[in-house]
mmCIF file of C-alpha atoms in Angstrom:
data_model
loop_
_atom_site.group_PDB
_atom_site.id
_atom_site.type_symbol
_atom_site.label_atom_id
_atom_site.label_comp_id
_atom_site.label_asym_id
_atom_site.label_seq_id
_atom_site.Cartn_x
_atom_site.Cartn_y
_atom_site.Cartn_z
ATOM 1 C CA PRO O 1042 -36.991 -194.631 8.015
ATOM 2 C CA ARG O 1043 -33.929 -195.037 10.209
ATOM 3 C CA ALA O 1044 -31.900 -196.150 7.192
ATOM 4 C CA VAL O 1045 -33.119 -193.165 5.176
ATOM 5 C CA ARG O 1046 -32.155 -190.784 7.981
ATOM 6 C CA HIS O 1047 -28.669 -192.279 8.072
ATOM 7 C CA LEU O 1048 -28.329 -191.875 4.287
ATOM 8 C CA ARG O 1049 -29.483 -188.238 4.415
ATOM 9 C CA SER O 1050 -27.079 -187.474 7.234
ATOM 10 C CA ALA O 1051 -24.196 -189.058 5.364
ATOM 11 C CA ALA O 1052 -25.064 -187.165 2.149
ATOM 12 C CA ALA O 1053 -25.209 -183.864 4.052
ATOM 13 C CA ARG O 1054 -21.784 -184.463 5.539
ATOM 14 C CA LEU O 1055 -20.386 -185.215 2.081
ATOM 15 C CA THR O 1056 -21.809 -182.142 0.327
ATOM 16 C CA THR O 1057 -22.095 -179.429 2.971
ATOM 17 C CA PRO O 1058 -20.872 -176.696 2.723
ATOM 18 C CA LEU O 1059 -19.694 -177.508 -0.794
ATOM 19 C CA LEU O 1060 -21.861 -177.313 -3.901
ATOM 20 C CA PRO O 1061 -21.541 -179.420 -7.065
ATOM 21 C CA ASP O 1062 -19.708 -176.493 -8.690
ATOM 22 C CA ASP O 1063 -17.071 -176.738 -5.978
ATOM 23 C CA TYR O 1064 -16.431 -180.394 -6.788
ATOM 24 C CA LEU O 1065 -16.086 -179.572 -10.497
ATOM 25 C CA SER O 1066 -13.546 -176.858 -9.631
ATOM 26 C CA MET O 1067 -11.543 -179.388 -7.643
ATOM 27 C CA ILE O 1068 -11.278 -181.534 -10.764
ATOM 28 C CA ASN O 1069 -10.577 -178.608 -13.093
ATOM 29 C CA PRO O 1070 -10.551 -174.969 -11.893
ATOM 30 C CA LEU O 1071 -11.908 -173.846 -15.280
ATOM 31 C CA TRP O 1072 -15.087 -175.905 -14.789
ATOM 32 C CA SER O 1073 -17.096 -173.288 -12.933
ATOM 33 C CA ALA O 1074 -20.702 -172.379 -13.618
ATOM 34 C CA ARG O 1075 -20.672 -169.503 -11.123
ATOM 35 C CA GLU O 1076 -17.992 -167.313 -12.706
ATOM 36 C CA LEU O 1077 -15.906 -167.069 -15.847
ATOM 37 C CA ARG O 1078 -12.356 -168.245 -15.356
ATOM 38 C CA GLY O 1079 -9.252 -168.656 -17.436
ATOM 39 C CA ARG O 1080 -5.804 -170.187 -17.139
ATOM 40 C CA VAL O 1081 -2.684 -168.310 -18.207
ATOM 41 C CA VAL O 1082 -0.936 -170.495 -20.781
ATOM 42 C CA THR O 1083 2.101 -168.316 -21.362
ATOM 43 C CA VAL O 1084 3.350 -164.743 -21.024
ATOM 44 C CA ILE O 1085 5.114 -163.399 -24.118
ATOM 45 C CA PRO O 1086 7.348 -160.305 -23.719
ATOM 46 C CA GLU O 1087 6.576 -157.639 -26.331
ATOM 47 C CA THR O 1088 8.761 -154.723 -25.192
ATOM 48 C CA ALA O 1089 10.746 -153.915 -22.062
ATOM 49 C CA ASP O 1090 7.542 -152.988 -20.228
ATOM 50 C CA ALA O 1091 4.768 -154.873 -22.051
ATOM 51 C CA ALA O 1092 3.723 -158.489 -22.512
ATOM 52 C CA THR O 1093 1.004 -160.536 -24.158
ATOM 53 C CA LEU O 1094 -0.924 -162.963 -21.970
ATOM 54 C CA VAL O 1095 -2.211 -166.082 -23.702
ATOM 55 C CA ILE O 1096 -5.239 -167.334 -21.748
ATOM 56 C CA GLU O 1097 -7.277 -170.511 -21.998
ATOM 57 C CA PRO O 1098 -10.865 -169.529 -21.108
ATOM 58 C CA GLY O 1099 -13.086 -171.925 -19.180
ATOM 59 C CA TRP O 1100 -16.770 -172.823 -19.254
ATOM 60 C CA GLY O 1101 -19.148 -170.052 -20.227
ATOM 61 C CA TRP O 1102 -16.776 -168.137 -22.477
ATOM 62 C CA ARG O 1103 -18.259 -167.101 -25.832
ATOM 63 C CA PRO O 1104 -15.456 -166.944 -28.412
ATOM 64 C CA ASP O 1105 -17.298 -164.790 -30.962
ATOM 65 C CA HIS O 1106 -16.404 -161.380 -29.516
ATOM 66 C CA GLN O 1107 -16.044 -158.373 -31.804
ATOM 67 C CA PRO O 1108 -12.520 -157.147 -32.576
ATOM 68 C CA GLY O 1109 -11.899 -153.982 -30.602
ATOM 69 C CA GLN O 1110 -13.770 -155.072 -27.478
ATOM 70 C CA TYR O 1111 -12.167 -155.352 -24.060
ATOM 71 C CA VAL O 1112 -12.347 -157.991 -21.342
ATOM 72 C CA GLY O 1113 -12.207 -157.749 -17.569
ATOM 73 C CA ILE O 1114 -9.551 -159.791 -15.790
ATOM 74 C CA ALA O 1115 -9.038 -160.286 -12.057
ATOM 75 C CA VAL O 1116 -5.869 -161.649 -10.496
ATOM 76 C CA ALA O 1117 -5.145 -162.357 -6.852
ATOM 77 C CA VAL O 1118 -2.337 -160.159 -5.498
ATOM 78 C CA ASP O 1119 -1.475 -160.403 -1.801
ATOM 79 C CA GLY O 1120 -4.662 -162.350 -1.140
ATOM 80 C CA ARG O 1121 -7.046 -159.930 -2.867
ATOM 81 C CA PHE O 1122 -8.532 -160.038 -6.367
ATOM 82 C CA HIS O 1123 -7.899 -156.890 -8.397
ATOM 83 C CA TRP O 1124 -9.934 -156.174 -11.562
ATOM 84 C CA ARG O 1125 -8.788 -154.305 -14.655
ATOM 85 C CA SER O 1126 -9.976 -154.157 -18.261
ATOM 86 C CA TYR O 1127 -7.756 -154.761 -21.297
ATOM 87 C CA SER O 1128 -8.438 -154.909 -25.013
ATOM 88 C CA LEU O 1129 -8.507 -158.346 -26.583
ATOM 89 C CA THR O 1130 -5.764 -158.621 -29.175
ATOM 90 C CA SER O 1131 -6.816 -162.051 -30.454
ATOM 91 C CA THR O 1132 -9.220 -162.540 -33.339
ATOM 92 C CA PRO O 1133 -12.761 -163.850 -32.783
ATOM 93 C CA THR O 1134 -13.438 -167.496 -33.599
ATOM 94 C CA HIS O 1135 -16.472 -169.769 -33.722
ATOM 95 C CA HIS O 1136 -14.897 -172.357 -31.432
ATOM 96 C CA ARG O 1137 -13.320 -172.136 -28.014
ATOM 97 C CA GLY O 1138 -9.626 -171.422 -28.204
ATOM 98 C CA HIS O 1139 -7.044 -169.245 -26.560
ATOM 99 C CA ILE O 1140 -7.512 -165.501 -26.172
ATOM 100 C CA THR O 1141 -4.838 -162.845 -25.762
ATOM 101 C CA ILE O 1142 -4.528 -159.481 -24.076
ATOM 102 C CA THR O 1143 -1.481 -157.236 -24.311
ATOM 103 C CA VAL O 1144 -0.621 -155.306 -21.167
ATOM 104 C CA LYS O 1145 1.741 -152.372 -20.670
ATOM 105 C CA ALA O 1146 3.156 -151.992 -17.163
ATOM 106 C CA MET O 1147 2.215 -148.554 -15.858
ATOM 107 C CA PRO O 1148 4.144 -146.579 -13.236
ATOM 108 C CA GLU O 1149 2.684 -147.426 -9.827
ATOM 109 C CA GLY O 1150 0.250 -149.777 -11.557
ATOM 110 C CA LEU O 1151 -0.023 -152.694 -9.134
ATOM 111 C CA LEU O 1152 -1.893 -155.071 -11.399
ATOM 112 C CA SER O 1153 -0.322 -154.154 -14.731
ATOM 113 C CA GLU O 1154 3.155 -154.545 -13.251
ATOM 114 C CA HIS O 1155 2.186 -157.953 -11.837
ATOM 115 C CA LEU O 1156 0.659 -159.114 -15.123
ATOM 116 C CA VAL O 1157 3.748 -158.140 -17.111
ATOM 117 C CA ARG O 1158 6.503 -159.259 -14.725
ATOM 118 C CA GLY O 1159 5.065 -161.460 -11.991
ATOM 119 C CA LEU O 1160 2.382 -163.696 -13.488
ATOM 120 C CA GLU O 1161 3.291 -167.366 -13.760
ATOM 121 C CA PRO O 1162 1.948 -169.698 -16.463
ATOM 122 C CA GLY O 1163 -0.767 -171.880 -14.980
ATOM 123 C CA THR O 1164 -2.263 -169.049 -12.901
ATOM 124 C CA VAL O 1165 -6.080 -169.167 -12.827
ATOM 125 C CA VAL O 1166 -7.706 -165.765 -13.323
ATOM 126 C CA ARG O 1167 -11.265 -164.501 -13.256
ATOM 127 C CA LEU O 1168 -12.738 -163.105 -16.452
ATOM 128 C CA ALA O 1169 -15.627 -160.817 -17.368
ATOM 129 C CA PRO O 1170 -17.416 -161.105 -20.744
ATOM 130 C CA PRO O 1171 -16.186 -158.945 -23.645
ATOM 131 C CA ARG O 1172 -17.712 -155.470 -23.802
ATOM 132 C CA GLY O 1173 -17.301 -152.205 -25.665
ATOM 133 C CA GLU O 1174 -18.514 -150.385 -28.770
ATOM 134 C CA PHE O 1175 -15.085 -149.497 -30.199
ATOM 135 C CA VAL O 1176 -15.617 -151.994 -33.024
ATOM 136 C CA LEU O 1177 -15.722 -152.120 -36.797
ATOM 137 C CA PRO O 1178 -18.852 -152.806 -38.821
ATOM 138 C CA ASP O 1179 -18.869 -156.044 -40.800
ATOM 139 C CA PRO O 1180 -17.950 -155.705 -43.631
ATOM 140 C CA PRO O 1181 -15.511 -152.873 -42.839
ATOM 141 C CA PRO O 1182 -15.730 -149.500 -44.615
ATOM 142 C CA PRO O 1183 -13.774 -149.245 -47.878
ATOM 143 C CA LYS O 1184 -11.465 -146.531 -46.478
ATOM 144 C CA LEU O 1185 -10.233 -146.518 -42.876
ATOM 145 C CA LEU O 1186 -7.992 -144.351 -40.740
ATOM 146 C CA PHE O 1187 -6.608 -145.502 -37.392
ATOM 147 C CA VAL O 1188 -4.879 -142.977 -35.128
ATOM 148 C CA THR O 1189 -3.288 -144.608 -32.084
ATOM 149 C CA GLY O 1190 -0.751 -143.868 -29.396
ATOM 150 C CA GLY O 1191 1.112 -146.205 -27.027
ATOM 151 C CA SER O 1192 -1.011 -149.129 -25.872
ATOM 152 C CA GLY O 1193 -3.961 -147.634 -27.781
ATOM 153 C CA ILE O 1194 -2.802 -149.854 -30.639
ATOM 154 C CA THR O 1195 -4.149 -152.975 -28.886
ATOM 155 C CA PRO O 1196 -7.829 -152.871 -29.979
ATOM 156 C CA VAL O 1197 -6.790 -151.807 -33.474
ATOM 157 C CA MET O 1198 -4.388 -154.745 -33.629
ATOM 158 C CA ALA O 1199 -7.332 -157.083 -33.086
ATOM 159 C CA MET O 1200 -9.160 -155.367 -35.955
ATOM 160 C CA LEU O 1201 -6.180 -155.608 -38.320
ATOM 161 C CA ARG O 1202 -5.570 -159.258 -37.447
ATOM 162 C CA THR O 1203 -9.232 -160.077 -38.009
ATOM 163 C CA MET O 1204 -9.403 -158.335 -41.391
ATOM 164 C CA ASP O 1205 -6.138 -160.000 -42.386
ATOM 165 C CA ARG O 1206 -7.450 -163.438 -41.410
ATOM 166 C CA ARG O 1207 -10.740 -162.901 -43.238
ATOM 167 C CA GLY O 1208 -9.101 -161.378 -46.308
ATOM 168 C CA THR O 1209 -11.157 -158.175 -45.943
ATOM 169 C CA LEU O 1210 -8.426 -155.596 -45.279
ATOM 170 C CA PRO O 1211 -9.475 -152.483 -47.246
ATOM 171 C CA ASP O 1212 -7.682 -149.176 -47.891
ATOM 172 C CA VAL O 1213 -6.207 -148.479 -44.430
ATOM 173 C CA VAL O 1214 -3.942 -145.765 -43.031
ATOM 174 C CA LEU O 1215 -2.515 -146.353 -39.551
ATOM 175 C CA ALA O 1216 -0.800 -143.419 -37.822
ATOM 176 C CA HIS O 1217 0.799 -144.642 -34.610
ATOM 177 C CA SER O 1218 2.877 -142.853 -31.977
ATOM 178 C CA ALA O 1219 5.425 -144.534 -29.700
ATOM 179 C CA PRO O 1220 8.516 -143.258 -27.870
ATOM 180 C CA GLU O 1221 10.876 -145.269 -30.106
ATOM 181 C CA ALA O 1222 10.950 -148.392 -32.264
ATOM 182 C CA ASP O 1223 11.955 -150.686 -29.385
ATOM 183 C CA ALA O 1224 8.965 -149.478 -27.363
ATOM 184 C CA MET O 1225 6.434 -149.912 -30.180
ATOM 185 C CA LEU O 1226 3.994 -152.755 -29.636
ATOM 186 C CA PHE O 1227 3.648 -155.196 -32.554
ATOM 187 C CA HIS O 1228 6.366 -153.380 -34.514
ATOM 188 C CA ASP O 1229 7.478 -156.353 -36.598
ATOM 189 C CA GLU O 1230 3.965 -157.709 -37.146
ATOM 190 C CA LEU O 1231 2.693 -154.352 -38.385
ATOM 191 C CA HIS O 1232 5.551 -154.120 -40.868
ATOM 192 C CA ASP O 1233 4.767 -157.652 -42.026
ATOM 193 C CA LEU O 1234 1.102 -156.725 -42.538
ATOM 194 C CA GLU O 1235 2.102 -153.623 -44.492
ATOM 195 C CA GLY O 1236 4.381 -155.730 -46.690
ATOM 196 C CA ARG O 1237 1.615 -158.235 -47.459
ATOM 197 C CA HIS O 1238 -1.221 -155.740 -47.976
ATOM 198 C CA PRO O 1239 -0.654 -152.973 -50.555
ATOM 199 C CA GLY O 1240 -3.711 -151.176 -49.198
ATOM 200 C CA LEU O 1241 -2.196 -150.706 -45.714
ATOM 201 C CA ALA O 1242 -0.041 -147.625 -45.127
ATOM 202 C CA LEU O 1243 1.785 -147.378 -41.793
ATOM 203 C CA HIS O 1244 3.032 -144.062 -40.403
ATOM 204 C CA GLU O 1245 5.252 -144.357 -37.332
ATOM 205 C CA GLN O 1246 5.809 -141.312 -35.150
ATOM 206 C CA PHE O 1247 8.677 -141.952 -32.722
ATOM 207 C CA THR O 1248 8.242 -139.106 -30.286
ATOM 208 C CA ARG O 1249 11.785 -139.073 -28.868
ATOM 209 C CA ARG O 1250 13.063 -138.499 -32.391
ATOM 210 C CA ASP O 1251 10.176 -136.839 -34.220
ATOM 211 C CA GLY O 1252 8.192 -135.129 -31.479
ATOM 212 C CA HIS O 1253 4.529 -135.750 -30.806
ATOM 213 C CA LEU O 1254 2.087 -136.295 -33.664
ATOM 214 C CA SER O 1255 0.012 -133.136 -34.020
ATOM 215 C CA LEU O 1256 -3.231 -133.968 -35.760
ATOM 216 C CA ALA O 1257 -3.917 -130.339 -36.570
ATOM 217 C CA GLU O 1258 -0.486 -129.877 -38.203
ATOM 218 C CA ASP O 1259 0.598 -133.334 -39.383
ATOM 219 C CA LEU O 1260 -2.538 -135.181 -40.444
ATOM 220 C CA GLU O 1261 -2.751 -133.496 -43.846
ATOM 221 C CA LEU O 1262 0.726 -134.860 -44.650
ATOM 222 C CA VAL O 1263 0.153 -138.308 -43.146
ATOM 223 C CA CYS O 1264 -3.307 -138.833 -44.630
ATOM 224 C CA PRO O 1265 -4.433 -136.081 -47.048
ATOM 225 C CA ASP O 1266 -7.875 -137.648 -47.567
ATOM 226 C CA TRP O 1267 -8.631 -138.091 -43.847
ATOM 227 C CA ARG O 1268 -11.977 -136.326 -44.214
ATOM 228 C CA GLU O 1269 -13.157 -139.116 -46.538
ATOM 229 C CA ARG O 1270 -12.265 -141.938 -44.149
ATOM 230 C CA GLN O 1271 -14.092 -143.476 -41.226
ATOM 231 C CA THR O 1272 -11.712 -143.043 -38.319
ATOM 232 C CA TRP O 1273 -10.982 -144.844 -35.073
ATOM 233 C CA VAL O 1274 -8.789 -143.053 -32.516
ATOM 234 C CA CYS O 1275 -7.351 -144.692 -29.386
ATOM 235 C CA GLY O 1276 -4.587 -143.321 -27.212
ATOM 236 C CA PRO O 1277 -3.804 -140.771 -24.490
ATOM 237 C CA ASN O 1278 -6.516 -138.295 -23.498
ATOM 238 C CA ALA O 1279 -4.681 -135.434 -25.196
ATOM 239 C CA MET O 1280 -4.828 -137.310 -28.513
ATOM 240 C CA LEU O 1281 -8.547 -137.998 -28.104
ATOM 241 C CA ASP O 1282 -9.287 -134.375 -27.226
ATOM 242 C CA GLU O 1283 -7.333 -133.108 -30.224
ATOM 243 C CA ALA O 1284 -9.109 -135.538 -32.549
ATOM 244 C CA GLU O 1285 -12.550 -134.483 -31.288
ATOM 245 C CA THR O 1286 -11.669 -130.812 -31.775
ATOM 246 C CA LEU O 1287 -10.286 -131.362 -35.286
ATOM 247 C CA TRP O 1288 -13.176 -133.509 -36.517
ATOM 248 C CA ALA O 1289 -15.741 -131.128 -35.048
ATOM 249 C CA ALA O 1290 -14.077 -128.180 -36.775
ATOM 250 C CA ALA O 1291 -14.152 -130.124 -40.073
ATOM 251 C CA GLY O 1292 -17.857 -130.801 -39.648
#
């Protein structure tokens, strides 16, 4: 009995207050059963104020998210974790691999500014599982219309990349607004997709040159058969409000 008491006392000193999960995290910070984590592999500049974060997810991550969904990410800034949600721009897979989110630094946005300009590769972040219903059915409809503005292109980019990878890209019109070409996310990749897929038509509205895209006035020219297409709209609130009004008026 005395020997057993000594063993129990020694074991308590070795494990308290740590749990087995804590020891796993010491070996590899991504080995956590209590919370989803990820490691930033690299930060890729996209425009002057936007970047794509390539993240290696840890234990518990399910890679088969739906394109268009968003993920929660928490990063420690000044000793506190701050949570935000960003659309996944990577395509779903059936094996664990890297995921990507594309972040635009917002004025007075503490976390977005840090993610774009201050995040170092190797940083461990907290993750929340993918969520959201802004997704395409599988298989996609035969005729699609995407209307996006600014960083609203990010969930649609995941959809386009997924359809491109699967070889299921149908008849698609994408009307996208950005201040100018240099500020347009995925500019070169979208032009490459349009060049490889005859069914994809890209309309770029550079607002500093062309003014804002007015759905009520411009949509008939950009996409005359818009009433026949299933449509996904993502962008500033004014764009969403105008789309709801227009589609409601069209029945």
